[in-house]
Short mmCIF file of C-alpha atoms and ligand atoms in Angstrom, two decimals:
data_model
loop_
_atom_site.label_atom_id
_atom_site.label_comp_id
_atom_site.label_asym_id
_atom_site.label_seq_id
_atom_site.Cartn_x
_atom_site.Cartn_y
_atom_site.Cartn_z
CA MET A 1440 0.00 0.00 0.00
CA VAL A 1441 1.40 3.40 -1.00
CA ASN A 1442 -0.12 5.34 1.89
CA ASP A 1443 -3.20 5.46 4.06
CA THR A 1444 -5.45 7.05 1.40
CA GLU A 1445 -5.77 3.77 -0.50
CA THR A 1446 -8.74 2.54 1.52
CA ALA A 1447 -11.93 2.76 -0.59
CA HIS A 1448 -11.89 -0.97 -1.43
CA GLN A 1449 -12.92 -1.59 2.20
CA ALA A 1450 -16.20 0.30 1.65
CA TRP A 1451 -16.74 -1.44 -1.67
CA ASP A 1452 -16.22 -4.80 0.01
CA GLU A 1453 -19.27 -4.00 2.17
CA THR A 1454 -21.27 -2.74 -0.84
CA TRP A 1455 -20.59 -5.95 -2.75
CA LYS A 1456 -21.99 -8.05 0.12
CA SER A 1457 -25.61 -6.97 -0.54
CA GLU A 1458 -27.76 -7.70 -3.56
CA ASN A 1459 -28.88 -4.07 -3.51
CA GLY A 1460 -25.28 -2.86 -3.56
CA ARG A 1461 -24.44 -5.04 -6.54
CA ALA A 1462 -27.65 -4.34 -8.47
CA ILE A 1463 -26.53 -1.25 -10.42
CA TRP A 1464 -23.08 -2.67 -11.26
CA LEU A 1465 -24.10 -5.68 -13.32
CA ASP A 1466 -24.32 -4.51 -16.95
CA PRO A 1467 -21.25 -3.54 -18.99
CA GLU A 1468 -20.97 0.17 -19.90
CA GLU A 1469 -21.77 1.14 -23.47
CA ASP A 1470 -18.35 2.80 -23.81
CA VAL A 1471 -16.64 -0.45 -22.95
CA ARG A 1472 -18.77 -2.49 -25.36
CA ASP A 1473 -18.04 0.01 -28.15
CA LEU A 1474 -14.27 -0.04 -27.65
CA VAL A 1475 -14.09 -3.80 -27.20
CA GLY A 1476 -15.65 -4.24 -30.65
CA LYS A 1477 -12.80 -2.16 -32.12
CA LEU A 1478 -10.13 -3.93 -30.08
CA LYS A 1479 -11.35 -7.30 -31.32
CA ALA A 1480 -10.82 -6.15 -34.88
CA ALA A 1481 -7.27 -5.10 -33.92
CA ASP A 1482 -6.46 -8.59 -32.53
CA THR A 1483 -6.18 -7.54 -28.89
CA VAL A 1484 -5.61 -10.65 -26.82
CA LYS A 1485 -4.68 -10.04 -23.20
CA ALA A 1486 -6.97 -7.79 -21.17
CA LEU A 1487 -7.06 -6.70 -17.53
CA ASP A 1488 -10.14 -5.41 -15.72
CA LEU A 1489 -8.48 -3.41 -12.94
CA GLY A 1490 -10.80 -2.80 -9.98
CA CYS A 1491 -13.25 -5.27 -11.48
CA GLY A 1492 -15.86 -5.05 -8.71
CA VAL A 1493 -18.36 -7.86 -9.18
CA GLY A 1494 -17.00 -8.54 -12.65
CA ARG A 1495 -19.45 -7.08 -15.20
CA HIS A 1496 -16.67 -6.00 -17.60
CA ALA A 1497 -14.31 -8.90 -16.94
CA VAL A 1498 -17.07 -11.39 -17.79
CA TYR A 1499 -17.95 -9.38 -20.90
CA LEU A 1500 -14.31 -9.31 -22.03
CA ALA A 1501 -13.95 -13.06 -21.52
CA SER A 1502 -17.20 -13.65 -23.43
CA GLN A 1503 -15.73 -11.67 -26.34
CA GLY A 1504 -12.74 -14.00 -26.54
CA PHE A 1505 -10.09 -12.01 -24.67
CA GLU A 1506 -7.62 -13.77 -22.41
CA THR A 1507 -8.93 -11.97 -19.34
CA TYR A 1508 -7.41 -11.09 -15.98
CA ALA A 1509 -9.24 -9.23 -13.22
CA LEU A 1510 -8.04 -7.66 -10.01
CA ASP A 1511 -9.74 -5.91 -7.10
CA GLY A 1512 -8.92 -4.97 -3.53
CA SER A 1513 -12.27 -6.42 -2.42
CA GLU A 1514 -12.34 -10.17 -1.77
CA THR A 1515 -16.15 -10.12 -1.83
CA GLY A 1516 -16.15 -8.47 -5.25
CA ILE A 1517 -13.75 -11.07 -6.60
CA GLU A 1518 -15.84 -13.89 -5.12
CA HIS A 1519 -18.99 -12.66 -6.90
CA ALA A 1520 -17.09 -12.11 -10.13
CA ARG A 1521 -15.76 -15.67 -9.90
CA GLN A 1522 -19.29 -17.04 -9.48
CA GLN A 1523 -20.54 -15.09 -12.53
CA THR A 1524 -17.61 -16.40 -14.56
CA GLU A 1525 -18.32 -20.02 -13.62
CA LYS A 1526 -22.02 -19.57 -14.34
CA ALA A 1527 -21.16 -18.27 -17.81
CA GLY A 1528 -18.75 -21.17 -18.42
CA LEU A 1529 -15.84 -18.75 -18.95
CA GLU A 1530 -12.27 -18.51 -17.65
CA ILE A 1531 -10.74 -15.47 -15.96
CA ASP A 1532 -7.54 -15.20 -13.93
CA PHE A 1533 -8.65 -13.40 -10.73
CA ARG A 1534 -6.39 -11.69 -8.21
CA VAL A 1535 -7.10 -9.85 -4.97
CA GLY A 1536 -4.66 -6.94 -4.91
CA MET A 1537 -4.04 -3.21 -4.90
CA MET A 1538 -3.97 -0.92 -7.94
CA THR A 1539 -0.63 0.60 -6.82
CA ASP A 1540 1.21 -2.73 -6.75
CA LEU A 1541 -0.01 -4.86 -9.62
CA PRO A 1542 1.07 -8.51 -9.60
CA PHE A 1543 1.70 -8.58 -13.37
CA ASP A 1544 4.78 -8.55 -15.60
CA ASP A 1545 5.90 -5.49 -17.54
CA ALA A 1546 4.26 -5.07 -20.97
CA MET A 1547 1.91 -8.01 -20.37
CA PHE A 1548 -1.39 -6.53 -21.55
CA ASP A 1549 -2.86 -5.23 -24.80
CA TYR A 1550 -5.80 -3.59 -23.00
CA VAL A 1551 -6.29 -2.36 -19.44
CA LEU A 1552 -9.69 -1.13 -18.27
CA ALA A 1553 -10.23 0.65 -14.94
CA PHE A 1554 -13.79 1.94 -14.76
CA ASN A 1555 -14.43 4.23 -11.75
CA VAL A 1556 -11.39 2.93 -9.89
CA ILE A 1557 -8.11 4.84 -9.91
CA TYR A 1558 -9.33 8.14 -8.46
CA HIS A 1559 -9.75 6.47 -5.06
CA GLY A 1560 -6.88 8.09 -3.18
CA ASP A 1561 -4.63 11.15 -3.11
CA PRO A 1562 -2.44 12.40 -5.99
CA LYS A 1563 0.43 10.09 -4.99
CA THR A 1564 -1.82 7.02 -5.01
CA VAL A 1565 -3.41 7.98 -8.33
CA GLY A 1566 0.02 8.66 -9.86
CA LYS A 1567 1.32 5.28 -8.71
CA ALA A 1568 -1.74 3.49 -10.14
CA ILE A 1569 -1.19 5.22 -13.50
CA SER A 1570 2.50 4.30 -13.54
CA GLU A 1571 1.58 0.68 -12.78
CA ILE A 1572 -0.92 0.68 -15.66
CA ARG A 1573 1.77 2.09 -17.95
CA ARG A 1574 4.25 -0.58 -16.79
CA ILE A 1575 1.96 -3.54 -17.49
CA LEU A 1576 0.68 -2.28 -20.87
CA LYS A 1577 2.50 -3.11 -24.10
CA ALA A 1578 3.74 -0.17 -26.17
CA GLY A 1579 0.79 0.67 -28.41
CA GLY A 1580 -1.60 -0.99 -25.92
CA THR A 1581 -4.87 0.64 -24.94
CA TYR A 1582 -5.97 2.06 -21.61
CA GLN A 1583 -9.64 2.84 -20.99
CA GLY A 1584 -10.77 4.41 -17.74
CA THR A 1585 -12.51 7.18 -15.87
CA MET A 1586 -11.39 10.00 -13.57
CA LEU A 1587 -13.48 12.30 -11.39
CA SER A 1588 -14.03 15.66 -13.04
CA LYS A 1589 -13.88 18.97 -11.20
CA ARG A 1590 -17.38 19.54 -12.61
CA ASN A 1591 -18.59 16.81 -10.25
CA ASP A 1592 -20.84 18.33 -7.59
CA HIS A 1593 -18.82 16.71 -4.78
CA PHE A 1594 -15.60 18.47 -5.85
CA GLY A 1595 -14.56 20.97 -3.19
CA LYS A 1596 -16.97 19.55 -0.60
CA GLY A 1597 -16.04 17.89 2.69
CA GLU A 1598 -12.46 17.77 3.98
CA GLU A 1599 -9.59 18.44 1.58
CA ILE A 1600 -6.90 16.06 2.87
CA GLU A 1601 -4.43 16.66 -0.02
CA LYS A 1602 -4.49 18.80 -3.14
CA ASP A 1603 -7.78 18.17 -5.00
CA THR A 1604 -8.49 15.18 -2.75
CA PHE A 1605 -11.68 15.26 -0.70
CA ILE A 1606 -13.42 13.13 1.88
CA TYR A 1607 -17.04 14.06 1.35
CA ASP A 1608 -18.61 12.17 4.24
CA HIS A 1609 -16.14 11.63 7.06
CA ASP A 1610 -18.65 9.98 9.37
CA GLY A 1611 -20.22 7.73 6.76
CA THR A 1612 -19.60 4.07 6.09
CA GLY A 1613 -19.74 4.07 2.27
CA ASP A 1614 -17.34 4.98 -0.52
CA GLU A 1615 -17.73 8.73 0.24
CA ALA A 1616 -16.03 8.23 3.62
CA HIS A 1617 -12.81 7.60 1.63
CA PRO A 1618 -10.55 10.01 -0.30
CA HIS A 1619 -11.47 10.90 -3.89
CA PHE A 1620 -9.19 12.76 -6.29
CA TYR A 1621 -10.56 15.26 -8.87
CA CYS A 1622 -8.92 16.83 -11.92
CA ASN A 1623 -9.61 19.06 -14.92
CA ALA A 1624 -8.68 18.18 -18.51
CA ARG A 1625 -5.25 19.85 -18.40
CA GLU A 1626 -4.34 18.07 -15.16
CA LEU A 1627 -5.56 14.77 -16.56
CA VAL A 1628 -3.32 15.09 -19.62
CA GLU A 1629 -0.35 15.78 -17.31
CA LEU A 1630 -1.15 12.77 -15.14
CA PHE A 1631 -1.20 10.48 -18.17
CA ASP A 1632 2.35 11.24 -19.17
CA GLY A 1633 3.60 8.47 -21.46
CA PHE A 1634 0.16 8.01 -23.03
CA GLU A 1635 -1.40 9.58 -26.11
CA LEU A 1636 -5.03 10.45 -25.50
CA GLN A 1637 -7.39 9.15 -28.16
CA LYS A 1638 -10.63 10.18 -26.49
CA LEU A 1639 -11.56 12.43 -23.59
CA LEU A 1640 -15.13 13.25 -22.67
CA ASP A 1641 -16.73 14.61 -19.50
CA VAL A 1642 -19.80 12.46 -18.82
CA ASP A 1643 -22.48 12.98 -16.17
CA HIS A 1644 -23.18 9.66 -14.43
CA SER A 1645 -26.62 11.04 -13.64
CA HIS A 1646 -28.08 7.52 -13.47
CA ARG A 1647 -26.21 7.26 -10.14
CA ARG A 1648 -26.58 10.89 -8.97
CA PRO A 1649 -27.17 14.25 -10.73
CA GLU A 1650 -24.03 16.26 -11.58
CA HIS A 1651 -21.82 13.19 -11.06
CA TRP A 1652 -19.31 14.13 -13.76
CA HIS A 1653 -16.54 11.71 -14.75
CA TRP A 1654 -13.89 11.94 -17.42
CA HIS A 1655 -14.06 9.00 -19.81
CA LEU A 1656 -10.74 8.44 -21.49
CA VAL A 1657 -9.12 6.13 -23.97
CA ALA A 1658 -5.36 6.37 -24.40
CA GLU A 1659 -2.54 4.59 -26.19
CA ARG A 1660 0.56 3.67 -24.22
CA LEU A 1661 3.51 5.28 -25.96
CA ALA A 1662 6.75 3.35 -26.56
C1 SAM B 218 -16.97 1.96 -8.33
S1 SAM B 218 -16.43 0.32 -8.17
C2 SAM B 218 -16.26 -0.08 -9.90
C3 SAM B 218 -16.19 -1.56 -10.16
C4 SAM B 218 -16.02 -1.95 -11.63
N1 SAM B 218 -14.88 -1.33 -12.24
C5 SAM B 218 -17.25 -1.64 -12.42
O1 SAM B 218 -17.23 -0.70 -13.24
O2 SAM B 218 -18.25 -2.34 -12.25
C6 SAM B 218 -14.70 0.56 -7.67
C7 SAM B 218 -13.94 -0.73 -7.46
O3 SAM B 218 -12.55 -0.39 -7.29
C8 SAM B 218 -12.01 -1.17 -6.24
N2 SAM B 218 -10.88 -0.44 -5.65
C9 SAM B 218 -10.91 0.78 -5.06
N3 SAM B 218 -9.67 1.14 -4.67
C10 SAM B 218 -8.84 0.12 -5.03
C11 SAM B 218 -7.44 -0.11 -4.90
N4 SAM B 218 -6.65 0.79 -4.31
N5 SAM B 218 -6.92 -1.26 -5.38
C12 SAM B 218 -7.73 -2.19 -5.96
N6 SAM B 218 -9.07 -2.04 -6.12
C13 SAM B 218 -9.62 -0.90 -5.65
C14 SAM B 218 -13.16 -1.34 -5.27
O4 SAM B 218 -12.98 -2.44 -4.41
C15 SAM B 218 -14.34 -1.50 -6.21
O5 SAM B 218 -14.58 -2.86 -6.52
#
């Protein structure tokens, strides 16, 4: 663990224990489906779903023929993802682990996906997660992920524990009791040093909460 801001997986572990908690995290995102179609045409083989939760994207990737790996800090999430995989008659290599210390070889993956994952922490944690993603991606490989946008209505609210890092609900028990990092487009481009952005869009995840803006990005790992 890089430092004590890398804690949100503990709240997610609780969320994944209830059917209610899992209910809105079961269908793959349209963005992911769209890109996966293109990646298939480009012969992408090895894929990692980083912070896989209960496995909606990992299972989708495996069903599309990718050699799929999935990692999460939540053992409960991994357990549910494993069950879904077995039910679907698919194979996925699952690991319980942290995004800042990935148990994978350098340049191992053609595609890494981290949907709503790597902004859980302070700038140091987020930077370490990005450098780990860069390390395990092949040159020319594709990263797809999200970051919290400064347009998000929770930006600037609660306690600022580090630059642009807020704990919205200190006394709560959910994800918002843990640090979240926010950035604007310029800061995002700086963070993804060593990548060439192919797509960057600020998207309101209003199906979860109004004004819940997230950057959606697709980037190529440079040589
Ligand atoms: C919002 S959920 C998203 C799950 C999944 N990516 C999806 O789109 O369905 C965030 C996930 O990231 C995991 N997570 C948060 N911080 C992590 C860390 N430092 N290392 C590994 N996993 C982490 C949580 O346990 C949780 O499963």
